[in-house]
Coordinates of C-alpha atoms in Angstrom, one line a residue:
Chain G
X297 CA -5.9 -7.3 26.4
X298 CA -3.5 -6.3 23.9
X299 CA 0.1 -7.6 23.5
X300 CA 1.7 -5.8 20.8
X301 CA 5.5 -4.3 19.9
X302 CA 4.9 -1.8 17.2
X303 CA 8.7 -1.0 15.6
X304 CA 9.9 2.0 13.7
X305 CA 11.9 -0.4 11.5
X306 CA 13.6 -4.0 11.7
X307 CA 16.7 -3.2 11.9
X308 CA 18.9 -0.4 13.1
X309 CA 22.7 0.8 11.6
X310 CA 25.6 -1.4 12.7
X311 CA 23.3 -4.0 14.1
X312 CA 21.9 -7.3 12.8
X313 CA 18.2 -7.8 12.0
X314 CA 15.8 -7.7 15.1
X315 CA 18.6 -7.6 17.5
X316 CA 18.0 -4.5 19.2
X317 CA 14.5 -6.2 19.8
X318 CA 15.6 -9.4 21.0
X319 CA 16.0 -9.0 25.1
X320 CA 11.9 -7.3 24.0
X321 CA 10.7 -9.9 21.8
X322 CA 11.4 -12.6 24.5
X323 CA 9.5 -11.0 26.9
X324 CA 6.3 -10.6 24.4
X325 CA 6.9 -14.2 23.1
X326 CA 7.3 -15.8 26.7
X327 CA 5.8 -19.1 26.4
X328 CA 5.2 -19.4 22.7
X329 CA 7.0 -21.4 21.0
X330 CA 5.5 -20.8 17.1
X331 CA 5.0 -17.0 15.5
X332 CA 3.2 -17.1 13.0
X333 CA 5.0 -15.3 10.2
X334 CA 3.2 -12.3 7.7
X335 CA 5.4 -11.9 4.6
X336 CA 3.2 -10.2 2.3
X337 CA 5.1 -6.7 2.3
X338 CA 8.1 -8.0 0.5
X339 CA 10.9 -6.0 0.4
X340 CA 12.4 -5.5 -2.4
X341 CA 10.6 -7.5 -4.0
X342 CA 11.6 -10.8 -3.0
X343 CA 9.3 -13.7 -2.8
X344 CA 7.3 -14.9 0.2
X345 CA 9.7 -18.2 0.7
X346 CA 12.8 -16.2 0.8
X347 CA 11.4 -13.6 2.9
X348 CA 9.8 -16.4 5.7
X349 CA 13.4 -18.2 5.2
X350 CA 15.3 -14.9 6.5
X351 CA 13.0 -14.7 8.9
X352 CA 13.5 -17.8 10.3
X353 CA 16.6 -17.6 10.5
X354 CA 16.8 -14.6 12.9
X355 CA 13.9 -15.5 15.1
X356 CA 15.9 -19.6 15.5
X357 CA 18.6 -17.2 17.3
X358 CA 15.3 -16.4 20.1
X359 CA 14.7 -20.1 20.2
X360 CA 11.1 -19.7 17.8
X361 CA 9.9 -21.5 15.3
X362 CA 8.3 -19.6 12.3
X363 CA 5.4 -20.7 10.4
X364 CA 4.5 -18.5 7.2
X365 CA 0.9 -17.5 6.3
X366 CA 1.3 -18.5 2.9
X367 CA 1.9 -22.1 4.1
X368 CA -1.1 -23.3 5.5
X369 CA -3.9 -24.3 3.6
X370 CA -5.6 -20.9 4.0
X371 CA -5.3 -17.7 5.7
X372 CA -8.3 -19.1 8.7
X373 CA -6.3 -22.2 8.5
X374 CA -3.2 -20.1 10.1
X375 CA -5.0 -18.8 12.6
X376 CA -7.1 -21.3 14.2
X377 CA -4.4 -22.3 16.7
X378 CA -2.2 -19.2 16.3
X379 CA 0.3 -18.4 19.1
X380 CA 2.1 -15.4 18.5
X381 CA 2.3 -13.2 15.1
X382 CA 5.1 -11.5 13.6
X383 CA 4.4 -8.9 10.5
X384 CA 7.3 -7.9 8.4
X385 CA 8.2 -5.0 6.4
X386 CA 8.6 -4.1 2.6
X387 CA 5.9 -2.4 1.1
X388 CA 3.0 -0.9 2.9
X389 CA 0.1 -0.9 0.1
X390 CA 1.3 -4.5 -0.9
X391 CA 0.9 -5.7 2.3
X392 CA -2.5 -3.7 3.0
X393 CA -3.7 -4.9 -0.9
X394 CA -2.4 -9.0 0.5
X395 CA -4.3 -8.8 3.8
X396 CA -7.5 -7.4 2.1
X397 CA -7.0 -10.1 -0.9
X398 CA -6.9 -12.7 1.9
X399 CA -9.2 -11.4 4.1
X400 CA -7.1 -11.1 7.2
X401 CA -8.1 -8.1 8.4
X402 CA -10.3 -9.0 11.0
X403 CA -8.6 -12.4 11.5
X404 CA -5.4 -10.5 12.8
X405 CA -7.7 -7.6 14.8
X406 CA -9.7 -11.0 16.5
X407 CA -6.6 -12.4 17.4
X408 CA -4.6 -9.3 18.8
X409 CA -8.1 -8.5 20.6
X410 CA -7.9 -12.0 22.5
X411 CA -4.4 -11.0 23.6
X412 CA -2.1 -12.9 21.4
X413 CA 1.3 -11.0 21.1
X414 CA 1.9 -9.3 17.8
X415 CA 5.2 -7.9 16.9
X416 CA 5.2 -5.4 13.5
X417 CA 8.1 -3.9 11.7
X418 CA 7.7 -0.7 9.4
X419 CA 4.6 -1.9 7.0
X420 CA 4.0 -4.3 9.3
X421 CA 3.6 -1.1 12.3
X422 CA 2.3 1.3 10.3
X423 CA -0.9 -1.1 9.9
X424 CA -1.7 -0.7 13.6
X425 CA -2.3 2.8 13.0
X426 CA -6.0 3.6 12.0
X427 CA -4.9 4.1 8.3
X428 CA -2.0 3.4 6.1
X429 CA -2.1 6.8 5.0
X430 CA 1.2 8.1 6.7
X431 CA 3.2 5.1 5.4
X432 CA 6.8 6.1 3.1
X433 CA 6.3 4.0 0.6
X434 CA 5.2 3.6 -3.3
X435 CA 2.2 2.7 -4.4
X436 CA 2.9 0.1 -6.4
X437 CA -0.5 -1.7 -6.0
X438 CA -4.3 -0.2 -5.5
X439 CA -5.7 -1.8 -2.2
X440 CA -9.5 -1.7 -2.1
X441 CA -9.0 0.6 1.5
X442 CA -6.1 2.4 3.3
X443 CA -8.2 1.6 6.6
X444 CA -6.0 -0.5 8.8
X445 CA -5.9 -2.6 12.5
X446 CA -6.2 0.6 14.3
X447 CA -4.4 -1.4 17.6
X448 CA -3.6 1.9 18.5
X449 CA -5.9 5.4 18.0
X450 CA -3.7 7.2 16.0
X451 CA -1.2 6.8 12.7
X452 CA 2.2 5.6 13.0
X453 CA 4.9 6.7 10.1
X454 CA 7.8 4.3 10.8
X455 CA 11.4 5.2 10.1
X456 CA 10.7 8.8 11.0
X457 CA 13.6 11.4 9.4
X458 CA 13.8 14.4 10.7
X459 CA 14.0 17.7 8.2
X460 CA 17.8 17.8 7.2
X461 CA 18.6 21.5 7.4
X462 CA 21.3 21.7 4.9
X463 CA 19.5 19.5 1.7
X464 CA 19.1 21.5 -1.0
X465 CA 16.4 19.0 -2.1
X466 CA 13.0 20.6 -3.1
X467 CA 11.2 17.5 -2.3
X468 CA 8.8 17.7 0.3
X469 CA 10.2 16.7 3.9
X470 CA 8.4 14.2 6.0
X471 CA 7.1 17.0 7.7
X472 CA 5.5 18.5 5.1
X473 CA 3.9 15.5 4.2
X474 CA 2.3 14.5 7.5
X475 CA 1.3 18.7 7.3
X476 CA -1.1 18.0 4.0
X477 CA -2.3 14.7 5.9
X478 CA -3.6 16.8 8.3
X479 CA -5.1 19.4 6.3
X480 CA -7.6 16.5 5.1
X481 CA -7.5 13.9 8.3
X482 CA -8.1 14.4 11.8
X483 CA -6.3 11.8 13.5
X484 CA -2.7 12.0 15.6
X485 CA 0.9 10.9 14.2
X486 CA 3.8 9.6 15.7
X487 CA 6.6 9.4 14.1
X488 CA 8.8 6.4 15.2
X489 CA 12.0 7.5 14.6
X490 CA 14.4 4.3 13.9
X491 CA 15.8 2.2 17.2
X492 CA 11.9 3.2 18.8
X493 CA 9.2 0.9 19.3
X494 CA 5.4 1.4 20.9
X495 CA 5.0 -1.0 23.3
X496 CA 1.2 -2.1 24.1
X497 CA 0.2 -4.1 27.1
X498 CA -3.3 -4.0 28.1
X499 CA -4.7 -0.9 27.9
X500 CA -1.4 1.0 28.1
X501 CA 1.2 2.3 25.0
X502 CA 4.4 3.0 26.2
X503 CA 7.3 4.8 23.6
X504 CA 10.3 2.4 24.2
X505 CA 14.1 2.6 22.7
X506 CA 16.5 5.3 23.4
X507 CA 15.0 8.7 21.3
X508 CA 12.1 10.5 21.7
X509 CA 9.1 10.0 19.1
X510 CA 7.9 13.5 16.6
X511 CA 4.4 13.7 17.5
X512 CA 2.0 15.4 15.3
X513 CA -0.9 16.6 15.9
X514 CA -3.9 18.4 13.5
X515 CA -4.1 22.5 14.1
X516 CA -0.8 21.9 16.5
X517 CA 2.4 22.6 16.1
X518 CA 4.6 19.5 15.9
X519 CA 6.2 18.1 19.5
X520 CA 9.1 15.6 20.7
X521 CA 7.6 12.6 23.3
X522 CA 10.4 11.3 25.5
X523 CA 11.2 7.9 25.7
X524 CA 9.4 6.0 28.5
X525 CA 6.0 8.7 28.1
X526 CA 2.8 7.1 27.5
X527 CA 0.8 7.6 24.4
X528 CA -2.6 7.0 26.2
X529 CA -3.4 11.0 26.5
X530 CA -4.9 10.4 22.4
X531 CA -7.4 7.4 23.9
Chain M
X26 CA 0.4 16.8 -32.3
X27 CA 1.3 16.8 -28.9
X28 CA 3.2 19.9 -27.0
X29 CA 4.4 19.7 -23.3
X30 CA 6.8 19.9 -20.9
X31 CA 7.1 17.4 -18.0
X32 CA 9.4 18.8 -15.2
X33 CA 10.5 17.0 -11.7
X34 CA 10.3 20.3 -9.7
X35 CA 8.7 23.2 -10.1
X36 CA 11.8 25.1 -7.9
X37 CA 15.4 24.5 -7.7
X38 CA 18.0 25.2 -4.9
X39 CA 19.1 28.9 -5.1
X40 CA 16.3 30.0 -7.4
X41 CA 13.1 31.8 -7.9
X42 CA 10.0 28.8 -8.5
X43 CA 10.2 28.2 -12.2
X44 CA 12.6 30.5 -12.8
X45 CA 14.8 27.9 -14.4
X46 CA 12.3 26.8 -17.2
X47 CA 11.1 30.4 -17.9
X48 CA 12.8 30.3 -21.5
X49 CA 11.1 27.4 -22.3
X50 CA 8.1 28.3 -21.1
X51 CA 8.1 31.6 -23.1
X52 CA 8.7 29.0 -26.0
X53 CA 5.9 26.4 -25.0
X54 CA 3.4 29.1 -24.4
X55 CA 4.5 31.3 -27.3
X56 CA 1.1 33.0 -28.7
X57 CA -1.1 32.1 -25.4
X58 CA -2.0 34.4 -23.3
X59 CA -3.8 32.7 -20.5
X60 CA -2.7 29.6 -18.8
X61 CA -5.5 27.4 -17.3
X62 CA -4.6 26.3 -14.0
X63 CA -4.8 23.0 -11.9
X64 CA -4.3 24.0 -8.4
X65 CA -5.4 20.2 -7.0
X66 CA -2.4 19.2 -5.7
X67 CA -2.5 21.7 -2.8
X68 CA 1.1 21.7 -1.5
X69 CA 1.8 21.6 2.2
X70 CA -2.7 21.7 2.2
X71 CA -2.8 25.2 1.0
X72 CA -5.6 26.1 -0.5
X73 CA -7.2 27.0 -4.1
X74 CA -7.0 30.6 -3.9
X75 CA -3.7 30.9 -2.2
X76 CA -2.0 28.2 -4.4
X77 CA -3.7 30.4 -7.7
X78 CA -2.2 33.8 -6.6
X79 CA 1.2 32.4 -5.7
X80 CA 1.4 30.9 -9.0
X81 CA -0.2 34.1 -11.0
X82 CA 2.3 36.3 -9.4
X83 CA 4.9 33.7 -10.9
X84 CA 3.2 34.0 -14.6
X85 CA 3.2 37.4 -14.8
X86 CA 7.3 37.2 -15.0
X87 CA 6.1 35.9 -18.2
X88 CA 3.2 37.7 -19.3
X89 CA 0.8 35.1 -19.1
X90 CA -2.5 35.4 -17.1
X91 CA -3.7 32.7 -14.5
X92 CA -7.3 31.1 -14.7
X93 CA -7.5 28.5 -12.1
X94 CA -10.2 25.5 -12.9
X95 CA -11.7 26.4 -9.4
X96 CA -12.6 29.8 -10.4
X97 CA -14.8 28.5 -13.2
X98 CA -18.7 27.2 -13.2
X99 CA -17.5 23.8 -13.7
X100 CA -14.2 21.9 -15.4
X101 CA -15.7 21.2 -18.3
X102 CA -16.4 25.4 -18.9
X103 CA -12.5 26.0 -18.1
X104 CA -11.6 23.6 -21.3
X105 CA -14.2 25.0 -22.8
X106 CA -11.4 27.4 -25.0
X107 CA -8.4 26.4 -23.4
X108 CA -5.4 27.9 -24.8
X109 CA -2.8 26.6 -22.4
X110 CA -2.5 24.3 -19.1
X111 CA -0.3 24.2 -16.0
X112 CA -0.6 21.6 -13.4
X113 CA 1.0 22.7 -10.2
X114 CA 2.8 20.5 -7.3
X115 CA 2.0 19.2 -4.4
X116 CA 0.1 15.9 -3.5
X117 CA -0.3 13.6 -6.6
X118 CA -3.1 11.2 -4.4
X119 CA -4.8 14.7 -3.8
X120 CA -4.3 16.0 -7.4
X121 CA -5.2 12.5 -9.0
X122 CA -8.9 12.2 -6.6
X123 CA -9.7 15.7 -7.7
X124 CA -9.3 15.1 -11.0
X125 CA -11.2 11.7 -11.0
X126 CA -13.8 13.3 -8.7
X127 CA -14.3 16.5 -11.2
X128 CA -14.1 14.5 -14.8
X129 CA -10.9 16.2 -15.7
X130 CA -8.7 12.9 -16.9
X131 CA -10.5 12.8 -20.0
X132 CA -10.8 16.8 -20.6
X133 CA -6.7 17.1 -19.9
X134 CA -5.9 14.1 -22.7
X135 CA -8.0 15.4 -25.0
X136 CA -6.7 18.9 -24.9
X137 CA -3.1 18.4 -25.0
X138 CA -3.9 15.8 -28.2
X139 CA -5.2 18.7 -29.7
X140 CA -2.0 20.3 -29.2
X141 CA -2.7 22.6 -26.3
X142 CA 0.4 23.4 -24.6
X143 CA 1.0 21.6 -20.9
X144 CA 3.3 22.2 -18.1
X145 CA 3.6 19.9 -15.6
X146 CA 6.0 20.0 -12.2
X147 CA 6.6 17.5 -9.5
X148 CA 2.8 16.2 -9.0
X149 CA 1.8 17.6 -12.3
X150 CA 4.5 15.5 -14.2
X151 CA 3.8 12.3 -12.2
X152 CA 0.1 12.4 -13.6
X153 CA 1.8 12.3 -17.5
X154 CA 3.0 8.9 -17.3
X155 CA 1.1 6.0 -17.5
X156 CA 0.4 5.6 -13.8
X157 CA 0.8 7.4 -10.3
X158 CA 2.3 4.6 -8.8
X159 CA 5.9 6.0 -8.7
X160 CA 5.1 9.0 -6.7
X161 CA 6.9 9.8 -3.3
X162 CA 3.7 10.9 -1.6
X163 CA 1.9 10.3 1.2
X164 CA -1.6 8.6 0.6
X165 CA -3.6 11.2 2.1
X166 CA -6.7 10.8 -0.3
X167 CA -7.7 7.2 -1.3
X168 CA -8.2 8.1 -5.3
X169 CA -10.6 5.7 -7.5
X170 CA -7.7 4.8 -9.4
X171 CA -4.3 5.3 -10.1
X172 CA -4.2 5.2 -13.8
X173 CA -2.9 8.9 -15.5
X174 CA -3.0 10.7 -18.5
X175 CA -0.2 8.2 -20.5
X176 CA 1.1 11.1 -22.4
X177 CA 4.2 9.3 -22.1
X178 CA 4.6 5.7 -22.7
X179 CA 6.6 5.4 -19.0
X180 CA 6.3 6.6 -15.4
X181 CA 7.6 9.4 -14.0
X182 CA 9.2 9.3 -10.9
X183 CA 9.8 13.4 -9.7
X184 CA 12.3 14.9 -7.3
X185 CA 14.5 11.5 -8.2
X186 CA 17.0 11.4 -5.6
X187 CA 20.5 8.4 -5.7
X188 CA 20.9 6.5 -2.8
X189 CA 23.2 8.6 0.1
X190 CA 26.2 5.8 0.1
X191 CA 26.8 7.4 3.9
X192 CA 23.4 7.3 5.1
X193 CA 22.6 5.3 8.3
X194 CA 18.9 5.2 7.5
X195 CA 17.0 1.7 6.9
X196 CA 14.0 3.1 4.8
X197 CA 13.9 2.1 1.4
X198 CA 16.1 4.3 -1.2
X199 CA 14.3 5.5 -4.3
X200 CA 15.8 2.5 -6.3
X201 CA 14.5 0.1 -3.9
X202 CA 10.8 1.6 -4.1
X203 CA 10.9 1.5 -8.1
X204 CA 12.2 -1.9 -7.7
X205 CA 9.5 -3.1 -6.0
X206 CA 7.0 -1.7 -8.4
X207 CA 8.9 -3.6 -11.4
X208 CA 8.5 -6.5 -9.2
X209 CA 4.6 -6.0 -10.0
X210 CA 4.6 -3.3 -12.7
X211 CA 6.0 -3.9 -16.6
X212 CA 6.7 -0.2 -17.8
X213 CA 9.5 1.7 -17.5
X214 CA 10.3 4.8 -15.1
X215 CA 12.0 7.9 -15.9
X216 CA 13.8 9.3 -12.7
X217 CA 13.9 13.0 -13.2
X218 CA 16.6 15.0 -11.3
X219 CA 15.5 18.5 -10.1
X220 CA 16.5 21.1 -12.7
X221 CA 15.6 18.4 -15.4
X222 CA 12.7 18.0 -17.7
X223 CA 11.3 16.1 -20.6
X224 CA 10.5 18.0 -23.7
X225 CA 7.2 16.1 -25.6
X226 CA 6.6 17.6 -29.1
X227 CA 4.9 15.9 -32.0
X228 CA 5.9 12.4 -31.4
X229 CA 9.4 13.1 -30.0
X230 CA 10.6 13.0 -26.0
X231 CA 13.9 14.4 -25.3
X232 CA 15.5 15.2 -21.8
X233 CA 16.6 18.6 -21.0
X234 CA 18.1 20.3 -18.3
X235 CA 22.1 19.9 -17.2
X236 CA 21.7 16.5 -15.7
X237 CA 21.5 13.4 -16.8
X238 CA 18.4 10.3 -16.2
X239 CA 17.9 7.5 -14.3
X240 CA 15.6 5.0 -15.9
X241 CA 14.3 1.9 -14.8
X242 CA 13.7 -0.9 -17.0
X243 CA 12.0 -4.1 -14.8
X244 CA 14.4 -7.2 -15.4
X245 CA 17.4 -4.7 -16.3
X246 CA 20.0 -3.0 -14.5
X247 CA 19.5 0.7 -13.6
X248 CA 21.0 3.2 -16.2
X249 CA 21.9 6.8 -16.9
X250 CA 20.1 8.8 -19.7
X251 CA 22.5 11.7 -20.5
X252 CA 20.7 14.9 -21.0
X253 CA 19.5 15.4 -25.2
X254 CA 18.9 12.0 -25.8
X255 CA 15.3 10.9 -26.8
X256 CA 13.1 8.7 -24.7
X257 CA 11.4 7.4 -27.8
X258 CA 13.1 4.2 -27.2
X259 CA 10.5 2.9 -24.8
X260 CA 7.3 3.5 -27.5

């Protein structure tokens, strides 16, 4: 029993944070009053307190109370009576480093496996893949491992961006970077565009939102997967 | 005695690879017939052989012979009578991982310190900074360390891109990413735009090319440094 939303981004253009997901979150978190927040990714370098205050203000709108993991005596204590989880975005290297250093990887895995609803956005979604190796972030810290939760049997590239055919920039496109990844690694990569999310429920994984996703499999040309499709084929 | 060119990119829009640097390279490599090539970054996942053939064809135009490090019995052998070095672009994680695994870090440091001319482009420039933590690349491998050559006393962000004020994308801008870096790390970061390079000669470091560079110092607002300026102030 797994019950997760894995979203490309917390915020879409022209909308308040998480607003586009409110309906889906009300369903995900139904019957749960309190959500355990994991602020370790610290977007823009803000503090755990600042991040928690901001997220608490958003979750008030759907009548959920936020308790941040950093407010507990220990992460173990935080997970003792956990009802629901939200891991926010920011820097994926920092998030994964902190998850390892605070011994949280197994705690989250166990909670998710037991059916505790989980929401991830951006970096918080990236960690739902097999590894964080298809992050877009800078390695501002050096985590002990790049292995992540493996809630889904593939890697995720959040904030997926299509190559811009008019660009004169010579830095690698997202597609080139993922190609480099596949030269050394075999797992599929799901490029989730902003506004898309994966709904993981029991053993099914469905692409939600209005957009298609870009799928990258080793030794295959990348292709589009339409919204509403199942991603079970990778299982 | 240090003698290096640290370039943002190998290729600028509308021009052949390295072409915009030919004049500077003829000066850098003067009196040197053979250049030791380090192909470890493997752009787009191409093989060491493929990469070397391509670079050899470019260097023919300035009458230099390329010998790639992977063609020698050992990296140590390759550095024995090294005349000049070129480290090409690609994936910085892969490059740094290979440099560590092949015990090349100290070999390059010693060669550069002894006055052997060095050219780096993109990933090959990134490694001239104190650490590779301001790379734009994906962590397709997990290097044992992110510490790099420290030829210059700051970090480099190659292919620097200004934030696009018209963008609706919610992924972090380059500036936000560097801000996150400075939340945890103190060294300055030089954002090198494509077409810019640093000329390191003896103890001086000068910004070359037509463009200004974007300088990021911890606890300071980012600012522009004009072409022709010295970067010794960071020393």
